[in-house]
CSV table of C-alpha atoms in Angstrom, one decimal:
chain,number,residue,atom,x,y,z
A,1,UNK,CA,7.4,28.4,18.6
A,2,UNK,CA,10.3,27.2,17.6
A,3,UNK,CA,10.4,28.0,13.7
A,4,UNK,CA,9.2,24.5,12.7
A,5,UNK,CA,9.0,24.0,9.1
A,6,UNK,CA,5.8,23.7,7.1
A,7,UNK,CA,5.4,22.1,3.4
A,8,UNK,CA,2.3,23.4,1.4
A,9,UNK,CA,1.8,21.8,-1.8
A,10,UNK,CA,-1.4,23.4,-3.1
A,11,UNK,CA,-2.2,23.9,-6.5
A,12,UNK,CA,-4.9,27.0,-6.0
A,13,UNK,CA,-1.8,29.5,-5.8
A,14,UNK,CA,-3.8,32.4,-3.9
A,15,UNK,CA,-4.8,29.9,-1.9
A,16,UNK,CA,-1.6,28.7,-1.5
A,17,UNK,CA,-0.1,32.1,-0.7
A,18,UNK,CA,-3.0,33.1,1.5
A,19,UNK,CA,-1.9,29.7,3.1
A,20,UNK,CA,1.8,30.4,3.1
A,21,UNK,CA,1.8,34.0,4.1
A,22,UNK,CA,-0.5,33.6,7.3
A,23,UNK,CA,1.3,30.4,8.6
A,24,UNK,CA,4.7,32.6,8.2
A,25,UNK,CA,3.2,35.9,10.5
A,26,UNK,CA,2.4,32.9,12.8
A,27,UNK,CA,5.7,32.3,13.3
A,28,UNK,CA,6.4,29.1,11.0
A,29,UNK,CA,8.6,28.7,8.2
A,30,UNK,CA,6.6,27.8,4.9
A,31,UNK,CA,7.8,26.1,1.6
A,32,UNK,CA,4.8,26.0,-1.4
A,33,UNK,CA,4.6,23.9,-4.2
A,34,UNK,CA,2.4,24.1,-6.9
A,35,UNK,CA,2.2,20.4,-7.8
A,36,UNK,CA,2.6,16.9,-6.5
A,37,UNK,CA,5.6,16.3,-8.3
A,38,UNK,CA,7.2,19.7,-7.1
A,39,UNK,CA,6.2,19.2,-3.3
A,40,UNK,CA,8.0,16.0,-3.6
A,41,UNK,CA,10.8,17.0,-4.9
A,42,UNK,CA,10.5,19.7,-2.0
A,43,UNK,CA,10.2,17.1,0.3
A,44,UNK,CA,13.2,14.7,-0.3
A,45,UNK,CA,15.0,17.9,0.0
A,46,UNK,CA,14.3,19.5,3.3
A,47,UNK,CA,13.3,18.8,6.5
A,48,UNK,CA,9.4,19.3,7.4
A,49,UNK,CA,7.5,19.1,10.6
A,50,UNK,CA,4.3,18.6,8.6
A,51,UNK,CA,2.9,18.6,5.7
A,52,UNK,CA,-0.6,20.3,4.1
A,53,UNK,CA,-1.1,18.4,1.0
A,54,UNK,CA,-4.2,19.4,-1.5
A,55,UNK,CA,-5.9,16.1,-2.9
A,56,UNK,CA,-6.7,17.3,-6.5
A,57,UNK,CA,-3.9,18.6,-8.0
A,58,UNK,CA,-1.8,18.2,-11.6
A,59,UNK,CA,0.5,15.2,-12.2
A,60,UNK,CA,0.8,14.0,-8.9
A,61,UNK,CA,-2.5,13.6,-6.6
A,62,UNK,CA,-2.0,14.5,-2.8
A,63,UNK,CA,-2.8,10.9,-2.4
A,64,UNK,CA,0.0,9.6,-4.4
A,65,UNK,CA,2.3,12.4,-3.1
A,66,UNK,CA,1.0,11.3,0.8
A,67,UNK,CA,2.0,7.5,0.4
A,68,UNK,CA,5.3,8.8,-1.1
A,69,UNK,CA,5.9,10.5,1.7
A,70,UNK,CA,5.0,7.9,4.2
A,71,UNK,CA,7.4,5.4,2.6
A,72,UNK,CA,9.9,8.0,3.9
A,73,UNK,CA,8.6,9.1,7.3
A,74,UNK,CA,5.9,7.1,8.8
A,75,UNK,CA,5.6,9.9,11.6
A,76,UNK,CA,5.1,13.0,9.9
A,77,UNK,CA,2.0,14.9,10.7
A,78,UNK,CA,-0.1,15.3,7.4
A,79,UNK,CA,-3.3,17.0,6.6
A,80,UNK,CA,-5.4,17.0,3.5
A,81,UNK,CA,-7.3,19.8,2.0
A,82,UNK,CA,-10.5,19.0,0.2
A,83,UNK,CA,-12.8,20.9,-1.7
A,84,UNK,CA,-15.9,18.3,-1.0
A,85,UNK,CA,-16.6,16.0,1.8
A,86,UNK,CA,-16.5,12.8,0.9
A,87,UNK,CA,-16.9,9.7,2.6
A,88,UNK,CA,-14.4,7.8,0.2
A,89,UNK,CA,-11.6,10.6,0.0
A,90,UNK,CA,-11.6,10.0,4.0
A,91,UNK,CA,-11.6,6.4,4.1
A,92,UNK,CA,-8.2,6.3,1.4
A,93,UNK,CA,-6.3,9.2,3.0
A,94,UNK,CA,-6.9,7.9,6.4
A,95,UNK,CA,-5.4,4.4,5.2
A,96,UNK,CA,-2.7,6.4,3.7
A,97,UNK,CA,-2.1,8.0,7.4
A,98,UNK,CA,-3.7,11.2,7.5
A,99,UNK,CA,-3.7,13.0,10.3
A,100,UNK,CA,-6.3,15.2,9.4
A,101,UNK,CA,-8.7,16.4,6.6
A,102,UNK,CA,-9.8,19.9,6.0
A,103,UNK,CA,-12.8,20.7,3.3
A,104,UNK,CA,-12.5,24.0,1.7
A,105,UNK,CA,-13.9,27.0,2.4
A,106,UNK,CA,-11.7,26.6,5.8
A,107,UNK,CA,-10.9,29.0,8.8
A,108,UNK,CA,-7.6,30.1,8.7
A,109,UNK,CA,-7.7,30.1,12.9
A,110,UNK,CA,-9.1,26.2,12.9
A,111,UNK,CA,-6.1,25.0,10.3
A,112,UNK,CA,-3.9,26.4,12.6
A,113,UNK,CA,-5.1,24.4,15.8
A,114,UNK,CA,-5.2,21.3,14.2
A,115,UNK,CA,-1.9,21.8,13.1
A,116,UNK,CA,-0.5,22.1,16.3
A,117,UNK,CA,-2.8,19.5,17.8
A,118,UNK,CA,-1.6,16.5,15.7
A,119,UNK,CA,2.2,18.0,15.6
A,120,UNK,CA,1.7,17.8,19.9
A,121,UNK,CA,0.7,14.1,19.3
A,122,UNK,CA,3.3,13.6,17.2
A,123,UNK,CA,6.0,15.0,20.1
A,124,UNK,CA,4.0,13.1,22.8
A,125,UNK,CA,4.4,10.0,20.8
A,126,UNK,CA,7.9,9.8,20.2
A,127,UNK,CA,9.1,9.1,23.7
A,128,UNK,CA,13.0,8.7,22.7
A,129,UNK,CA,12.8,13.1,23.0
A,130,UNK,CA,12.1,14.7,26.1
A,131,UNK,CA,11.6,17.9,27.0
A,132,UNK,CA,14.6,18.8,28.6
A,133,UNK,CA,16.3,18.0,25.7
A,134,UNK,CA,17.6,14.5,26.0
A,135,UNK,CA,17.4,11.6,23.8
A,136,UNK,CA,17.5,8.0,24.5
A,137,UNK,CA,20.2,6.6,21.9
A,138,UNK,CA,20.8,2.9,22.3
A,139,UNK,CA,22.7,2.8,25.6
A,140,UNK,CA,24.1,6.4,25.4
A,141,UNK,CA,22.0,9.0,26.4
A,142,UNK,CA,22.1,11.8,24.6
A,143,UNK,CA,21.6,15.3,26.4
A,144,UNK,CA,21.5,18.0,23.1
A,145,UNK,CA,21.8,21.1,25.7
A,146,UNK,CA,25.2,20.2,26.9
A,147,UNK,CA,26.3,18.5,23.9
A,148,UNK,CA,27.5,15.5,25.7
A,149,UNK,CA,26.9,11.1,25.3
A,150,UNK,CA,26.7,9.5,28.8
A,151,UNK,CA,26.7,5.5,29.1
A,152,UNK,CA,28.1,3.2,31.5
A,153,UNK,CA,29.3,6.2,33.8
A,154,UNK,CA,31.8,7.8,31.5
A,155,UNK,CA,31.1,11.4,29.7
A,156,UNK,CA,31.9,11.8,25.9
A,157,UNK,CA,31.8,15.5,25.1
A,158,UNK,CA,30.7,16.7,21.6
A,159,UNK,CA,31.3,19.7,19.5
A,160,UNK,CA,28.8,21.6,18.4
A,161,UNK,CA,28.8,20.1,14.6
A,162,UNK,CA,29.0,17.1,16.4
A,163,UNK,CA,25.7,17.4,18.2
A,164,UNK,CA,23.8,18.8,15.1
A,165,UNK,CA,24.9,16.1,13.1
A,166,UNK,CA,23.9,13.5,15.7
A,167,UNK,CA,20.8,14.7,16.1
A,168,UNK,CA,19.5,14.8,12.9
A,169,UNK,CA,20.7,11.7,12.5
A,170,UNK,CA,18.5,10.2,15.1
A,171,UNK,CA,16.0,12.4,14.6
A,172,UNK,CA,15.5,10.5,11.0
A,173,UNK,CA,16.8,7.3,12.3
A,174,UNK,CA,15.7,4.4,10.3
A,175,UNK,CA,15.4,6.1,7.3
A,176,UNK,CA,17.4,7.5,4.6
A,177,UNK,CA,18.9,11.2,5.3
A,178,UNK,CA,20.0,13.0,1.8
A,179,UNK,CA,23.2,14.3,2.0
A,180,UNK,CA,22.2,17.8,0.5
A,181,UNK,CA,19.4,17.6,3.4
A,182,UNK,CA,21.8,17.0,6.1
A,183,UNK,CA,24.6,19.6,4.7
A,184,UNK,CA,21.9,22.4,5.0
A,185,UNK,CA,20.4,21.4,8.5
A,186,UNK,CA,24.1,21.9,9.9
A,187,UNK,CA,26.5,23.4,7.7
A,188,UNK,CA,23.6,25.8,6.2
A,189,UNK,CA,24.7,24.9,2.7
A,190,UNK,CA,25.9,22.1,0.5
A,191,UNK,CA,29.2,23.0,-1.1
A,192,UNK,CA,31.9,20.6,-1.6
A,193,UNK,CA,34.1,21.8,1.1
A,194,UNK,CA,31.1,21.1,3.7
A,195,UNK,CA,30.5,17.9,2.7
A,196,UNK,CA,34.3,16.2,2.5
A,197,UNK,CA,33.7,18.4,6.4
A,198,UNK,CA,30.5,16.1,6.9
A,199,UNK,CA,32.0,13.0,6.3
A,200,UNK,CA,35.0,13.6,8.9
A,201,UNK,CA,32.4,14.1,11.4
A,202,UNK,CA,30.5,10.9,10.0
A,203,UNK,CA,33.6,9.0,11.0
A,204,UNK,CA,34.0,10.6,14.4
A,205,UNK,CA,30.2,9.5,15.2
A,206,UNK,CA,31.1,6.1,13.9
A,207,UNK,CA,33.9,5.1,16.5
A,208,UNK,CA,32.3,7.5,19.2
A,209,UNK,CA,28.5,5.0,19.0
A,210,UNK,CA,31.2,2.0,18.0
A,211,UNK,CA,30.6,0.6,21.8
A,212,UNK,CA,26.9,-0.5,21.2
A,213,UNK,CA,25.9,-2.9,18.7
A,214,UNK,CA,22.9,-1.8,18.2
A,215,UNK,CA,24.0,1.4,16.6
A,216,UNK,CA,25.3,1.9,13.2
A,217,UNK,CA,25.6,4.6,10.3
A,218,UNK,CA,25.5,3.6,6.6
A,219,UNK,CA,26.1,5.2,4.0
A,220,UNK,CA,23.6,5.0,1.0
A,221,UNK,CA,25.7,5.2,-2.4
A,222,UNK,CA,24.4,8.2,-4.0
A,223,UNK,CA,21.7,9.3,-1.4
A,224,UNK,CA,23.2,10.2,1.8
A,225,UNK,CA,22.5,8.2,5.5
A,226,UNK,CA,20.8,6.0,7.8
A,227,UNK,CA,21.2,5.9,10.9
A,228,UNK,CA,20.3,2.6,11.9
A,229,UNK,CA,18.7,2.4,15.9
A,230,UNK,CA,16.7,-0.7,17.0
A,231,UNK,CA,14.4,1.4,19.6
């Protein structure tokens, strides 16, 4: 287990805690939400593995709060919770790109495994991360471990911030990366000395991936980054 992050956005809030507290002895790390509103708020600010979304909930359906959060991330694991089966909540929130539906009463011990089967499809979908820890980037390849960029036979070392940095960035390549969200991924928070700190090391990744076209890092005025990566 390797702490991955879990948003619950669940408007039932023993359920929600029941739901929060058991995932958290399991070894993940939970963030719950009472409304749709809230859990996107929650989402645009952190970093999730996958998301457990309620469908009925106050000023902001977990429909609406799904397609949302697929005009973000397109890959992000997510799972409904239901209180009835219905044949017409499945069709929409499979459209939407659910991963998975769960009708309440649930086991806590079933949740759980389907949680960790569609995040495994997720990992054995994106081919660009292996196991060992390296990453195809454009021509570079990109080995995390030993904090290094190898292309064309020469060896760029990294430093550590370096690395982190980098890897998020390609992690949510394609897509807009808030500032606050990157800050607290490497620097742990998001105070102005970090992030003048965060754009040095911006610049260094921008004349370090300079070499291949199909490469680049923009800044989004008011929002943060995109690392832009045509594979």
């Amino acid at each position: 287990m390797d702490n991955k992050n879990i948003l619950i956005v669940e408007d039932d809030p023993n359920l929600g805690q029941i739901l929060s507290e058991y995932l958290e002895i399991k070894g993940y790390k939970t963030n719950l939400c009472k409304d749709g509103e809230e859990g996107y708020k929650s989402y645009r600010n952190g970093l999730y593995d996958l998301c457990i979304l309620d469908i009925m909930m106050p000023k902001k359906d977990g429909f609406a709060l799904a397609q949302e959060i697929r005009e973000i991330d397109k890959k992000i694991p997510i799972i409904f919770l239901t209180a009835k089966s219905m044949k017409e909540d499945t069709i929409k929130g499979l459209k939407i790109g659910a991963d998975d539906f769960m009708t309440k009463p649930f086991s806590m011990e079933e949740l759980l495994l389907r949680m960790q089967a569609v995040m495994r499809r997720v990992v054995d979908n994106d081919t660009s991360l292996l196991e060992n820890g390296i990453m195809q980037v454009g021509k570079f390849v990109f080995d995390i471990n030993n904090q290094q960029l190898e292309a064309d036979g020469e060896i760029i070392k990294l430093t550590t911030k370096e690395t982190e940095l980098l890897k998020v960035l390609v992690l949510n390549k394609n897509k807009t990366l808030q500032r606050t969200v990157a800050l607290k991924s490497v620097w742990g928070d998001d105070s102005y000395f970090n992030a003048r700190s965060m754009d040095v090391y911006i610049a260094k990744l921008r004349k370090i991936i300079k070499g291949d076209d199909s490469l680049k890092i923009l800044s989004i005025h008011g929002e943060g980054f995109k690392f832009l990566m045509d594979k």
